[in-house]
Short mmCIF file of C-alpha atoms in Angstrom, two decimals:
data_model
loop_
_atom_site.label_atom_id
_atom_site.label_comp_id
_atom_site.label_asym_id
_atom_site.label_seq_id
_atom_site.Cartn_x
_atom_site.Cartn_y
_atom_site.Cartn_z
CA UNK D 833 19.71 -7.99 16.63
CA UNK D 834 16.33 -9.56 15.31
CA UNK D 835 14.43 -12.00 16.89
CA UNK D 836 15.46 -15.94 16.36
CA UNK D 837 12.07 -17.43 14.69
CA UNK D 838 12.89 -20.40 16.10
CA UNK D 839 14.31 -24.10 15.44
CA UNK D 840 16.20 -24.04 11.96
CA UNK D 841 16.12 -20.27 11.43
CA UNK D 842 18.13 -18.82 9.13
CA UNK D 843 17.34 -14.73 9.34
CA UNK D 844 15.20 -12.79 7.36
CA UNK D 845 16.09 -13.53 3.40
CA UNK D 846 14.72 -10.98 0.66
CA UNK D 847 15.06 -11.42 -2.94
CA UNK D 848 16.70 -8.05 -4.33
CA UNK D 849 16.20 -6.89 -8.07
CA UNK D 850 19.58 -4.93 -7.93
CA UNK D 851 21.54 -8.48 -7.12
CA UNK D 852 19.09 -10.63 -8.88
CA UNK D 853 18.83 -13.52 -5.89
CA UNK D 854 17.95 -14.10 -2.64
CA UNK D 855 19.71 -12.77 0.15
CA UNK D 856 20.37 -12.57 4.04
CA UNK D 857 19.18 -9.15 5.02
CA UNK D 858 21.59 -7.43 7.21
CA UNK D 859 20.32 -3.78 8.15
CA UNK D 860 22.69 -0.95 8.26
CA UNK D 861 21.49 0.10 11.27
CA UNK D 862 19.45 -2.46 13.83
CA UNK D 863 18.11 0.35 16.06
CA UNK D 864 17.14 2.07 12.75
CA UNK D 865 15.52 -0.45 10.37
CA UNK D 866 14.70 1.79 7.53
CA UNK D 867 12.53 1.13 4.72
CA UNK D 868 10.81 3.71 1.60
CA UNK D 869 7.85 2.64 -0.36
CA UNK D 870 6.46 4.64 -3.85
CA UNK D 871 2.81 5.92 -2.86
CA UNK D 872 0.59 7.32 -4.97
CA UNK D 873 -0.08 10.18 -7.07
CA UNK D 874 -3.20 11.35 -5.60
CA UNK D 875 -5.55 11.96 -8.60
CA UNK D 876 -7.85 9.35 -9.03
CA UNK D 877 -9.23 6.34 -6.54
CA UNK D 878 -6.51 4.00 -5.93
CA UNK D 879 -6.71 1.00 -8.09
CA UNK D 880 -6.61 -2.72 -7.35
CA UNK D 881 -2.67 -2.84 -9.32
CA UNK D 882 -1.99 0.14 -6.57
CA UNK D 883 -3.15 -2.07 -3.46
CA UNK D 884 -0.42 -4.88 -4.07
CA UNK D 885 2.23 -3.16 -3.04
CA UNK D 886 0.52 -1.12 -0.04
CA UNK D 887 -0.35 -4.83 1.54
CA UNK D 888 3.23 -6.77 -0.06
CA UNK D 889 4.81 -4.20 2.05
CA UNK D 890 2.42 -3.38 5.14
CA UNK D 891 3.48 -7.47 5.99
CA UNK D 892 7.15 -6.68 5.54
CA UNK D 893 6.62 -3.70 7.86
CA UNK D 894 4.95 -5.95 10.35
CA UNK D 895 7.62 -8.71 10.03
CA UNK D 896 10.28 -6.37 10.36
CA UNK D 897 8.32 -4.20 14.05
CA UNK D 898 8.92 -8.27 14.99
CA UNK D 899 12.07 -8.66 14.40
CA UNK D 900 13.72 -5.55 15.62
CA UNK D 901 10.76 -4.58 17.54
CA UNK D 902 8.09 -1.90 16.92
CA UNK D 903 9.93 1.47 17.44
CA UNK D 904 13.07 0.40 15.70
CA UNK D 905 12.03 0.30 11.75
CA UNK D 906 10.84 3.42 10.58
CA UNK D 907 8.57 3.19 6.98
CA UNK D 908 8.56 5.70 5.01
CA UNK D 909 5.87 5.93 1.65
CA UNK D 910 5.38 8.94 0.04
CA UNK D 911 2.40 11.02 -1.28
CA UNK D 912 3.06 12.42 -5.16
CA UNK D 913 0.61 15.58 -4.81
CA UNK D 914 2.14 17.60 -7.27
CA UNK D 915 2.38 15.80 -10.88
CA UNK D 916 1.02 16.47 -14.43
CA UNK D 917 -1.98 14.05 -14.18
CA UNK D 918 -3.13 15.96 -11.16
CA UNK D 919 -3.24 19.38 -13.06
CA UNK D 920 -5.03 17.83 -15.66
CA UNK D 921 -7.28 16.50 -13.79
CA UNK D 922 -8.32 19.62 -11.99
CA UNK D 923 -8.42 21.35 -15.20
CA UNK D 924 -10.69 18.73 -16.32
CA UNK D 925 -12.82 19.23 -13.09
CA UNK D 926 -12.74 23.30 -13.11
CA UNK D 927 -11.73 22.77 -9.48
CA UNK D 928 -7.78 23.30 -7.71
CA UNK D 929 -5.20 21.10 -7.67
CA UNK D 930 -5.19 21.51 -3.54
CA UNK D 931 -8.84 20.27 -3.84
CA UNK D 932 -8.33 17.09 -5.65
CA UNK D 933 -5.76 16.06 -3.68
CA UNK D 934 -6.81 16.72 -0.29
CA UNK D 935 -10.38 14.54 -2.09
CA UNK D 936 -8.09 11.85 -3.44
CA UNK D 937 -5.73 11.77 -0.57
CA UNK D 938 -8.87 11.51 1.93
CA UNK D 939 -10.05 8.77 0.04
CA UNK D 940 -6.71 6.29 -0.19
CA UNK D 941 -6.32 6.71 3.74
CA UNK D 942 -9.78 5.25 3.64
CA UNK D 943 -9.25 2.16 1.30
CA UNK D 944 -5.47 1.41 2.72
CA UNK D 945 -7.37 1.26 5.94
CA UNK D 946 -9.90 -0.74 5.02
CA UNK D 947 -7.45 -2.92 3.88
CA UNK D 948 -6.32 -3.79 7.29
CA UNK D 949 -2.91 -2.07 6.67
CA UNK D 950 -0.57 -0.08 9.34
CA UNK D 951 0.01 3.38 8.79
CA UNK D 952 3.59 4.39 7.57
CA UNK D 953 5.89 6.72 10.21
CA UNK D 954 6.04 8.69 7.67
CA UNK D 955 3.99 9.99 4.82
CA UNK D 956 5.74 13.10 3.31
CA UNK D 957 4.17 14.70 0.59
CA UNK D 958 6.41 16.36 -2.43
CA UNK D 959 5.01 19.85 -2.38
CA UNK D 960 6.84 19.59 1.45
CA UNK D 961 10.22 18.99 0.26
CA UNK D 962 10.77 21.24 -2.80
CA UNK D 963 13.96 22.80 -1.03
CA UNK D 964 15.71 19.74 -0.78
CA UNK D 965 15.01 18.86 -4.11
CA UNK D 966 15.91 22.32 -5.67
CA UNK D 967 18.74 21.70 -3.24
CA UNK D 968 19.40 18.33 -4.97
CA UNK D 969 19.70 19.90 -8.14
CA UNK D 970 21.93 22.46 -7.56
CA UNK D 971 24.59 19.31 -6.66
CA UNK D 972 24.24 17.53 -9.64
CA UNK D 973 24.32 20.36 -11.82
CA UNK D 974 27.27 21.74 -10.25
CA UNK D 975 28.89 17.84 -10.55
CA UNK D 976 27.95 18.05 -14.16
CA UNK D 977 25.64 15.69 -13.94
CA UNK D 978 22.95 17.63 -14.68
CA UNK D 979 22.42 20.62 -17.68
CA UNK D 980 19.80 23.49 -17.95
CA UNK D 981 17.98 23.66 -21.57
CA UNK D 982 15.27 25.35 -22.73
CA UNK D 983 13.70 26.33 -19.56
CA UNK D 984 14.24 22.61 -18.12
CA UNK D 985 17.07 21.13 -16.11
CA UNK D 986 17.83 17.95 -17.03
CA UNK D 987 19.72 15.18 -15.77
CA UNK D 988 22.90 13.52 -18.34
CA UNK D 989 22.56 9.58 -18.03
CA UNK D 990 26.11 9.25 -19.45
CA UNK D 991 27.45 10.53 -16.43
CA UNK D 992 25.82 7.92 -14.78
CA UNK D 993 28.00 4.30 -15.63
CA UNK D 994 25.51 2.08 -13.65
CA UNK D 995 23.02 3.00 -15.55
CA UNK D 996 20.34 0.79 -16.19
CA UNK D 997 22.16 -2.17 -13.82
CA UNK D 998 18.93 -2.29 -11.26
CA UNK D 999 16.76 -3.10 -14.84
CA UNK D 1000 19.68 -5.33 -16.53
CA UNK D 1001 18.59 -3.30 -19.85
CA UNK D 1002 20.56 -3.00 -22.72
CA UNK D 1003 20.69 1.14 -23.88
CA UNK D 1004 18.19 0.10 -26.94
CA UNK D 1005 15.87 -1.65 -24.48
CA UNK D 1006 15.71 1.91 -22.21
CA UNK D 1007 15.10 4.11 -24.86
CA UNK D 1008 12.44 2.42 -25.91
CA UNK D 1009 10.96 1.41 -21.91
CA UNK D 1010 11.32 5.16 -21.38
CA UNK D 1011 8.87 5.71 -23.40
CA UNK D 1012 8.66 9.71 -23.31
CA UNK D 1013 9.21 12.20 -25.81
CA UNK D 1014 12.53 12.39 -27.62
CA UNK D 1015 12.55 16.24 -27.03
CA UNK D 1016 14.88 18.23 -29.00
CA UNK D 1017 16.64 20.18 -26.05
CA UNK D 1018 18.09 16.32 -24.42
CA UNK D 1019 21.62 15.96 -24.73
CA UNK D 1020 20.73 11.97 -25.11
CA UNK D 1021 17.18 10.53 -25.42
CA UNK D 1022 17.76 8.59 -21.65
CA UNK D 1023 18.23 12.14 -20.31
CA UNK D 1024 15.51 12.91 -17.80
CA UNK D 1025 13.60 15.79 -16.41
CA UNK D 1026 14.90 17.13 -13.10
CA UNK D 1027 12.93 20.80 -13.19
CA UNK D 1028 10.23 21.80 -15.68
CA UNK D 1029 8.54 25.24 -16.17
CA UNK D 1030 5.41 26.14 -15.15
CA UNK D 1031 2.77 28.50 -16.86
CA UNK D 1032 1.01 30.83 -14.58
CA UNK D 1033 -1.99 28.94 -14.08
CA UNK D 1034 0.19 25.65 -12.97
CA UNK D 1035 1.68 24.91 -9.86
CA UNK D 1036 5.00 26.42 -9.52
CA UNK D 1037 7.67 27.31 -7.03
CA UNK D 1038 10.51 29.88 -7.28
CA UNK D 1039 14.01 28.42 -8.44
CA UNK D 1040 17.48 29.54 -9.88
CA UNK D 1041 15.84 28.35 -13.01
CA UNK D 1042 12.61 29.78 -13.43
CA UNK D 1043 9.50 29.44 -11.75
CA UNK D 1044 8.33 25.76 -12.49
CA UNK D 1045 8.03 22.34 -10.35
CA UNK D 1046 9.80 18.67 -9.95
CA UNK D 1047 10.09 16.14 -11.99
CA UNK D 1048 8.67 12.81 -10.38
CA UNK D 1049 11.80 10.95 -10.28
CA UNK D 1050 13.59 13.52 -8.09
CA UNK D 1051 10.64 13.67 -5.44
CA UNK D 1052 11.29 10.08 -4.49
CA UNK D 1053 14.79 10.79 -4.15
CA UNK D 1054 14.40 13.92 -2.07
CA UNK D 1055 11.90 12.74 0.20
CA UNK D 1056 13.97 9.41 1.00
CA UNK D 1057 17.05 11.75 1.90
CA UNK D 1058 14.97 13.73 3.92
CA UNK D 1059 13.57 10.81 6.34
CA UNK D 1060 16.03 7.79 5.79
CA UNK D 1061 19.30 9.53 4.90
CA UNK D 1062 21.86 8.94 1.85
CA UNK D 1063 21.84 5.09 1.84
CA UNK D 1064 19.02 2.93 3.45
CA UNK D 1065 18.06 -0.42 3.75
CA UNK D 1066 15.24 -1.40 1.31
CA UNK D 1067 13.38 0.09 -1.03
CA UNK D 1068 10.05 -1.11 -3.09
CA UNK D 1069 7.28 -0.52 -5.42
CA UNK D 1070 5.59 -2.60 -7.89
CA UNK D 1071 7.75 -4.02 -10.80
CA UNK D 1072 6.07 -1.83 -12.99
CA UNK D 1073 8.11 1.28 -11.68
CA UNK D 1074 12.19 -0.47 -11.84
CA UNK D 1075 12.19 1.35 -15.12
CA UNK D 1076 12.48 3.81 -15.55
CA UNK D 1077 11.28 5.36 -12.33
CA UNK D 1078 13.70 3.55 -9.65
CA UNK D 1079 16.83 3.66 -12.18
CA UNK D 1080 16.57 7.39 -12.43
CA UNK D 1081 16.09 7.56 -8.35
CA UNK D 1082 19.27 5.75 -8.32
CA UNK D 1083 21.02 8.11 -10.90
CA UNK D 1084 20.25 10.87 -9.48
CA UNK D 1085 20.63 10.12 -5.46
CA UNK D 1086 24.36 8.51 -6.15
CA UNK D 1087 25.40 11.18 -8.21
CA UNK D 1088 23.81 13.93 -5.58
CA UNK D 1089 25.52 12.06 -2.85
CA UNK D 1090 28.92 10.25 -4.27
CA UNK D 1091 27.53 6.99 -2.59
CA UNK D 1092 27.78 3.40 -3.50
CA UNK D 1093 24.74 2.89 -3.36
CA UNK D 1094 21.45 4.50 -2.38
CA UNK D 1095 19.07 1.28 -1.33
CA UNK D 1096 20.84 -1.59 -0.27
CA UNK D 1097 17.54 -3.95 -1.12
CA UNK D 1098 15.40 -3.58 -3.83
CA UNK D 1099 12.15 -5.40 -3.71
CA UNK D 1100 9.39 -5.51 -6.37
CA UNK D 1101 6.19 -6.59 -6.23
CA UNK D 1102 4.51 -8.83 -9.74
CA UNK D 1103 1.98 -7.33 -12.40
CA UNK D 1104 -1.63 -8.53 -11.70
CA UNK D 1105 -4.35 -8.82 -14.12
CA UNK D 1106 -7.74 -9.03 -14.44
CA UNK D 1107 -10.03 -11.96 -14.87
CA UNK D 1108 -6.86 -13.14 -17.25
CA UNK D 1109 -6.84 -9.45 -19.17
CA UNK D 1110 -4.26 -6.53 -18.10
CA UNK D 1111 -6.61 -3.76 -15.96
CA UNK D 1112 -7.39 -0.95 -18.64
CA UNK D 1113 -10.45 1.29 -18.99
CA UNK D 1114 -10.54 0.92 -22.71
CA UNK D 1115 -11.37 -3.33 -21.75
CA UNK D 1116 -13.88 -2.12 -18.98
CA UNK D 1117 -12.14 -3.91 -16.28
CA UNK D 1118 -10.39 -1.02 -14.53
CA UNK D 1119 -11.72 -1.84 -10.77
CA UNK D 1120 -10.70 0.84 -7.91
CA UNK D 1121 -10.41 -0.38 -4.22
CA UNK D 1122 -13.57 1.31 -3.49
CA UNK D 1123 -15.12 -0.07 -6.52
CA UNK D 1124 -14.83 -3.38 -4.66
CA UNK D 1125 -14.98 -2.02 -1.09
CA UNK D 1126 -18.41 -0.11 -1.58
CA UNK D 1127 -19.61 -1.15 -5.22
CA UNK D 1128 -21.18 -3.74 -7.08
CA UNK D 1129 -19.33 -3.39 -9.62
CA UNK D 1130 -17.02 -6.57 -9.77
CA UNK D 1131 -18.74 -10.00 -8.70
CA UNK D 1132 -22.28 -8.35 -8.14
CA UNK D 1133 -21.70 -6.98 -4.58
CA UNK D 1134 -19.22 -5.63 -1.97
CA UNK D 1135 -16.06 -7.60 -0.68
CA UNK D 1136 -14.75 -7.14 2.77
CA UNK D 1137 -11.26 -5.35 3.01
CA UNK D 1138 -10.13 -8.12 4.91
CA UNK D 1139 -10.78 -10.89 2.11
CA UNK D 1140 -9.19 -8.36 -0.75
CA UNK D 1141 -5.97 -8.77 1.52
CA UNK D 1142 -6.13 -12.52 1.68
CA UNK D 1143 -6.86 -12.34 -1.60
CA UNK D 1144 -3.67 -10.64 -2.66
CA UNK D 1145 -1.80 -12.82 -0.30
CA UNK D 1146 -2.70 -16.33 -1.19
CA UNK D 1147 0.15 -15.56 -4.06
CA UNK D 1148 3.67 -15.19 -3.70
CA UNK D 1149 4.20 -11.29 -4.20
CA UNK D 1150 6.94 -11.70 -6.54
CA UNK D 1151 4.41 -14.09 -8.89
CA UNK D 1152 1.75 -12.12 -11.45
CA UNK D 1153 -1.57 -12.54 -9.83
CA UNK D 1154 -4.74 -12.98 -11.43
CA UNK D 1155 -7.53 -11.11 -9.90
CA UNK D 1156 -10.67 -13.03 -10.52
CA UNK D 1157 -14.36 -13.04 -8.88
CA UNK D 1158 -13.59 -16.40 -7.84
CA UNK D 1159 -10.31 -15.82 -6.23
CA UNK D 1160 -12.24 -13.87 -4.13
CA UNK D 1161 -15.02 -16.00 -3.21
CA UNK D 1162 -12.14 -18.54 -2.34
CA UNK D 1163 -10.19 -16.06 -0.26
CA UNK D 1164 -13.98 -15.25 1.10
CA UNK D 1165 -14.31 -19.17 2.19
CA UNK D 1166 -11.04 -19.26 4.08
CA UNK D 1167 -11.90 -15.93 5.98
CA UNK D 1168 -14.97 -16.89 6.87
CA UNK D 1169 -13.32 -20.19 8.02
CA UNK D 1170 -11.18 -18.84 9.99
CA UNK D 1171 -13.93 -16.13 12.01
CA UNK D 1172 -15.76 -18.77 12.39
CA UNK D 1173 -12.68 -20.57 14.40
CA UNK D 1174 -12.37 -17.62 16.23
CA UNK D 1175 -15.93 -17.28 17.95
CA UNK D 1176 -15.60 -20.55 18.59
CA UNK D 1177 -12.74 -20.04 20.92
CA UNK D 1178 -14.65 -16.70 21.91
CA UNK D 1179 -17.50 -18.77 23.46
CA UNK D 1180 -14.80 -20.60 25.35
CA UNK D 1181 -13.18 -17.54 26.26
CA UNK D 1182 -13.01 -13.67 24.61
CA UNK D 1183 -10.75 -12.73 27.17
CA UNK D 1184 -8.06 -14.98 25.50
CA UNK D 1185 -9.36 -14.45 21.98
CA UNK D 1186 -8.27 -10.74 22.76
CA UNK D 1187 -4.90 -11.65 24.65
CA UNK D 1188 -4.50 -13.23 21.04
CA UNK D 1189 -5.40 -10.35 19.27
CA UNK D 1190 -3.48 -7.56 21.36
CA UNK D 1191 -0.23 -9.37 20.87
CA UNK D 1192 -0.24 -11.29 17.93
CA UNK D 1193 2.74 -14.07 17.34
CA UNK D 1194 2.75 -15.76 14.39
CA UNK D 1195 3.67 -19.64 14.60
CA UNK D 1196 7.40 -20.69 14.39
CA UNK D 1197 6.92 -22.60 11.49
CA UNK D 1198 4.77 -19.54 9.67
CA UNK D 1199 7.32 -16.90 10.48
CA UNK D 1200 9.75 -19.38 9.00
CA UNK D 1201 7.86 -19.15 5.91
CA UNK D 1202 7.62 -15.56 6.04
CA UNK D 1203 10.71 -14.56 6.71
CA UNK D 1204 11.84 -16.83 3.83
CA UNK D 1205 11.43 -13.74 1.28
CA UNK D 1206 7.69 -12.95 2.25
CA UNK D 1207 6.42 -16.43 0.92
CA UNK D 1208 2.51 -15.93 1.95
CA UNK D 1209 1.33 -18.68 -0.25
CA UNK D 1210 3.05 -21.25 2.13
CA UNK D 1211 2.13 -18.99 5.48
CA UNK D 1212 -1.48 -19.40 5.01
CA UNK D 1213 -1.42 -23.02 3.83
CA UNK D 1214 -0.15 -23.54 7.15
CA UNK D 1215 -2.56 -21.76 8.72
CA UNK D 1216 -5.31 -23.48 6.57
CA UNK D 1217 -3.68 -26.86 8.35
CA UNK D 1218 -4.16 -25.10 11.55
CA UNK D 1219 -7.56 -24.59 10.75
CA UNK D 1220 -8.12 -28.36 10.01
CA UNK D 1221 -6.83 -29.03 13.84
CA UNK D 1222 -8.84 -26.54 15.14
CA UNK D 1223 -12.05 -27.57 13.80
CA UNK D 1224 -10.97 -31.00 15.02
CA UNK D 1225 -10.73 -30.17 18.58
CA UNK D 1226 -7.36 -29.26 18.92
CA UNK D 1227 -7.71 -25.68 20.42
CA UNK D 1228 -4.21 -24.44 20.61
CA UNK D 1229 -4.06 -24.76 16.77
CA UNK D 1230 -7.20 -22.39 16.80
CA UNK D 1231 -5.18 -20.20 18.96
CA UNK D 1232 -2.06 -20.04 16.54
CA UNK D 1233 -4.56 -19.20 13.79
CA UNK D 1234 -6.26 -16.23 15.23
CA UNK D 1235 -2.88 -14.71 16.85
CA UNK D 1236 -1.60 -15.09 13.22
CA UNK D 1237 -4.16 -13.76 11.34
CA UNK D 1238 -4.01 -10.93 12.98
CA UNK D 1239 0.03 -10.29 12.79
CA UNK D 1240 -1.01 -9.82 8.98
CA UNK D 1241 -3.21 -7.54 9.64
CA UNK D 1242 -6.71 -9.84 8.55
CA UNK D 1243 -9.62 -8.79 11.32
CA UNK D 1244 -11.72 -11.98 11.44
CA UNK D 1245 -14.03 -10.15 13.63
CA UNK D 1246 -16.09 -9.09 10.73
CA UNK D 1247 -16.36 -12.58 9.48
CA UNK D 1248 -17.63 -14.21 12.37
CA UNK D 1249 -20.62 -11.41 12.19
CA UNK D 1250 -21.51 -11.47 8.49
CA UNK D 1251 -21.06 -15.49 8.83
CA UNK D 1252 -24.40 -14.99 11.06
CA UNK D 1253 -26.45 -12.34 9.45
CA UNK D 1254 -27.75 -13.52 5.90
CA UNK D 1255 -27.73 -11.28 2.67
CA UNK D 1256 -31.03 -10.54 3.15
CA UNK D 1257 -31.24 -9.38 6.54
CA UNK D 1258 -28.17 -7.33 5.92
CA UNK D 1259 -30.02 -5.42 3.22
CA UNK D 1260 -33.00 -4.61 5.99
CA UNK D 1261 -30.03 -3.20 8.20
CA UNK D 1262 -28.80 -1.23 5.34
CA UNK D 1263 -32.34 -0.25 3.93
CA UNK D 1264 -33.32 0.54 8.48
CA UNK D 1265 -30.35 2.80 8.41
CA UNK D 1266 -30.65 4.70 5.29
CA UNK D 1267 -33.71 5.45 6.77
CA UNK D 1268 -32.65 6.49 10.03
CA UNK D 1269 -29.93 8.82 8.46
CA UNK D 1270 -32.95 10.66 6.34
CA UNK D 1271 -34.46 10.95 9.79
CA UNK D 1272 -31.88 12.51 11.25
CA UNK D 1273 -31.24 14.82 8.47
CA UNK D 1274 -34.77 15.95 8.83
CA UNK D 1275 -33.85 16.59 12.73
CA UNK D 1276 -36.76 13.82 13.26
CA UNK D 1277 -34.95 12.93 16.36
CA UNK D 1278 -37.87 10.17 17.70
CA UNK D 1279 -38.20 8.56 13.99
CA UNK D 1280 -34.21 7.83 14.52
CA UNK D 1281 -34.62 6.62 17.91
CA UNK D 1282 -37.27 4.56 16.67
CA UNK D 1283 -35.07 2.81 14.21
CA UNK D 1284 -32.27 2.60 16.80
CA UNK D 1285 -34.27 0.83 19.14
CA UNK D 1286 -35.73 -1.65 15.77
CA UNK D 1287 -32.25 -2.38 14.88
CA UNK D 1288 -30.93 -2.87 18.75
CA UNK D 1289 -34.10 -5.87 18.80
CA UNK D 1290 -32.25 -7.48 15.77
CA UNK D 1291 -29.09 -7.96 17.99
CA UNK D 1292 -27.70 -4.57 15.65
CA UNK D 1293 -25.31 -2.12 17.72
CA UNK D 1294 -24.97 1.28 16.14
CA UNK D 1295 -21.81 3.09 16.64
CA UNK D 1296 -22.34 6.69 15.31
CA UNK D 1297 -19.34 9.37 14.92
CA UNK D 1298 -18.16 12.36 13.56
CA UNK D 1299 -15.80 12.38 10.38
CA UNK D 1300 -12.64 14.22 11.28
CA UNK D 1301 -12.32 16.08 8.43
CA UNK D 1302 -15.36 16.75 6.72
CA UNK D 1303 -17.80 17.02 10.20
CA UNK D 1304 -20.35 14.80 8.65
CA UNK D 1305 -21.89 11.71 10.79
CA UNK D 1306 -21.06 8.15 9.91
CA UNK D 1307 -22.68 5.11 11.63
CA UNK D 1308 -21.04 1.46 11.98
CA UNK D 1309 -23.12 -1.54 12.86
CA UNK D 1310 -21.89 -4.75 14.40
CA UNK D 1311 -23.88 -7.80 15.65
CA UNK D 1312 -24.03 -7.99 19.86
CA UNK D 1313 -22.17 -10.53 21.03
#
């Protein structure tokens, strides 16, 4: 059973694009909350569009581990390391396709984590479940749901009657959302790929077919079999990918499996934009996560993972967002707000500021809120009020605010130490440790010392360790409290 939130609760209510309202959610299976995510095809740096979902659904994940407790929901969101873009992007590179996405893969554990998000249980990658999805095939084509032609195996929509329900698209309005090539060998224009060919110099496995690889609707499908079983309890993604990406998942995994259905919820996150202009390269205002985690490339200078997350969640995640410069700064303002809340309560006590932090309960009246389809926008207006007591004496309400900020995952930590080191004396620290790594590149072991010991007088800690994967050294700095 999960959790009561307290006076007037009414359960956990999600709104689900397959009903097209809000409803009660009732898990199949309690002991087994069980959720799938789309991940990314690891190409290319993860986008700004691509880190709405990862947080939208990293604070469903956390509400959920509180509902039915920690070890009973198991998250699954997938890695797409075997896709067209990614061969043409080695190709393009002269390197392989294992190399760009071990690179790309590297780098999105990075940003997620930056990001303050929780790792999924599981993260299975397609190239791991090609069986089940050569297995997968094999059903539907022997079902006659599915047809070999030309080389490919393809999958027959009119075999499918609830076809395009989860979009609520008329046949005229799919065929022309699919948006791929009307290839000569379909049966129907709907009809997607379930197995292409592969040349020799592609990625390929072995299959009655030919040697070739997946299509990208059927990894989803495969991989969510494999970890969550036939039917499950939600599935989500960015509304970007209902069609036709999450109506062919559905095709295919009812058809496979004779089931009702195969996600009980389906939950979509909204389009965001930039500075009032859809993201594109060809408008020059295609921003990565590490663009704006490392770069100056949006606002003039870097912005902490914990404000991009704040950011994201001062809007409902159903609404379009706008991703501005000045969103930011306000999302910066609040954050900063808030550290500064929490070192005041730390110079009362740290020993309860980490009591706070190690386990985290969220207000009655914000869990309400969340638990009332995800509605962030009213969760941290609430905690903005809390703020407003806080800073008026009122410490409990400080102590709501730092316990809640970090259920959603939002270290304030950070802000209470950049709050007290200005711009310019972070650049010194940047400029002293730059410096100190050329030193110890050089094996000038009493130069590094030396700068150790400078920064160490400036109240700087260095924290210096060893990258797991590529062996190189990487130092952190905080202020001493």
């Amino acid at each position: 059973m999960a959790k009561d939130a307290g006076p007037g609760f009414r359960g956990l209510r999600l709104y689900n694009t397959l009903t097209r309202a809000k409803q009660e959610f009732v898990p199949l299976d309690p002991a087994n909350v069980r959720m799938y995510v789309c991940g990314p095809t690891v190409y290319d740096f993860a986008h700004i569009g691509n880190a709405r979902p990862i947080i939208v659904f990293d604070v469903l994940f956390r509400l959920l581990r509180h509902l039915y407790g920690e070890t009973k929901v198991t998250y699954v969101r997938n890695i797409t390391d075997v896709d067209d873009k990614i061969i043409a992007r080695a190709a393009e590179e002269g390197t392989s396709v294992d190399e760009i996405t071990r690179r790309t893969t590297k780098q999105f554990h990075e940003d997620v984590a930056a990001l303050g998000c929780l790792e999924p249980t599981h993260e299975p990658r397609a190239t791991q479940h090609i069986g089940e999805m050569i297995a997968m095939i094999e059903r539907l084509i022997a079902n006659g749901c599915a047809y070999r032609a030309d080389g490919h195996v393809l999958f027959d929509v009119t075999k499918f009657a609830d076809y395009g329900k989860l979009s609520n698209r008329s046949t005229d309005e799919m065929i022309a959302g699919a948006r791929v090539e009307v290839a000569p060998y379909k049966k129907n224009p709907m009809d997607f790929v379930l197995w292409k060919p592969s040349t020799p110099e592609q990625p390929g496995w072995d299959s009655p077919w030919g040697r070739g690889r997946p299509g990208w609707h059927l990894e989803c499908s495969a991989m969510s079999e494999a970890l969550l079983g036939e039917t499950f309890d939600i599935h989500g993604g960015g509304i970007d990918l209902v069609f036709p990406h999450h109506e062919n998942e559905i095709a295919q995994s009812r058809c496979a499996h004779g089931t009702e259905t195969m996600a009980r919820y389906w939950l979509h996150n909204g389009y965001l934009q930039v500075e009032g202009q859809k993201m594109s390269k060809s408008l020059g205002n295609f921003v990565t996560i590490r663009d704006l985690l490392k770069t100056d490339k949006f606002g003039g200078r870097k912005w902490p993972g914990a404000v991009l997350k704040l950011a994201m969640l001062m809007t409902h995640y159903r609404e379009p967002i706008d991703f501005t410069v000045g969103r930011l700064e306000d999302a910066e303002r609040i954050w900063r707000r808030w550290g500064r809340i929490e070192k005041a309560l730390g110079e009362w006590d740290w020993q309860l500021v980490n009591a706070l932090k190690s386990t985290p309960e969220p207000q009655e009246g914000i869990l309400g809120f969340l638990c009332d389809d995800m509605n962030t926008h009213a969760a941290i207006a609430t905690m903005q009020t809390l703020a407003r007591s806080a800073e008026g004496g009122y410490e409990r309400a400080g102590e709501i605010l730092v316990a809640t900020a970090e259920f959603l995952g939002m270290e304030l930590n950070e802000a209470v130490l950049l709050d007290h080191v200005p711009d310019i004396e972070r650049a010194l620290i940047d400029s002293l440790l730059a410096a100190r790594a050329k030193a110890r590149a050089a094996k000038d072991w009493a130069e590094a010392d030396r700068i150790r010991d400078e920064l160490a007088e400036m109240g700087i800690q260095l924290k210096d360790s060893k990258d797991p994967e590529t062996g190189e050294m990487k130092t952190e700095w905080e202020v001493a409290r």
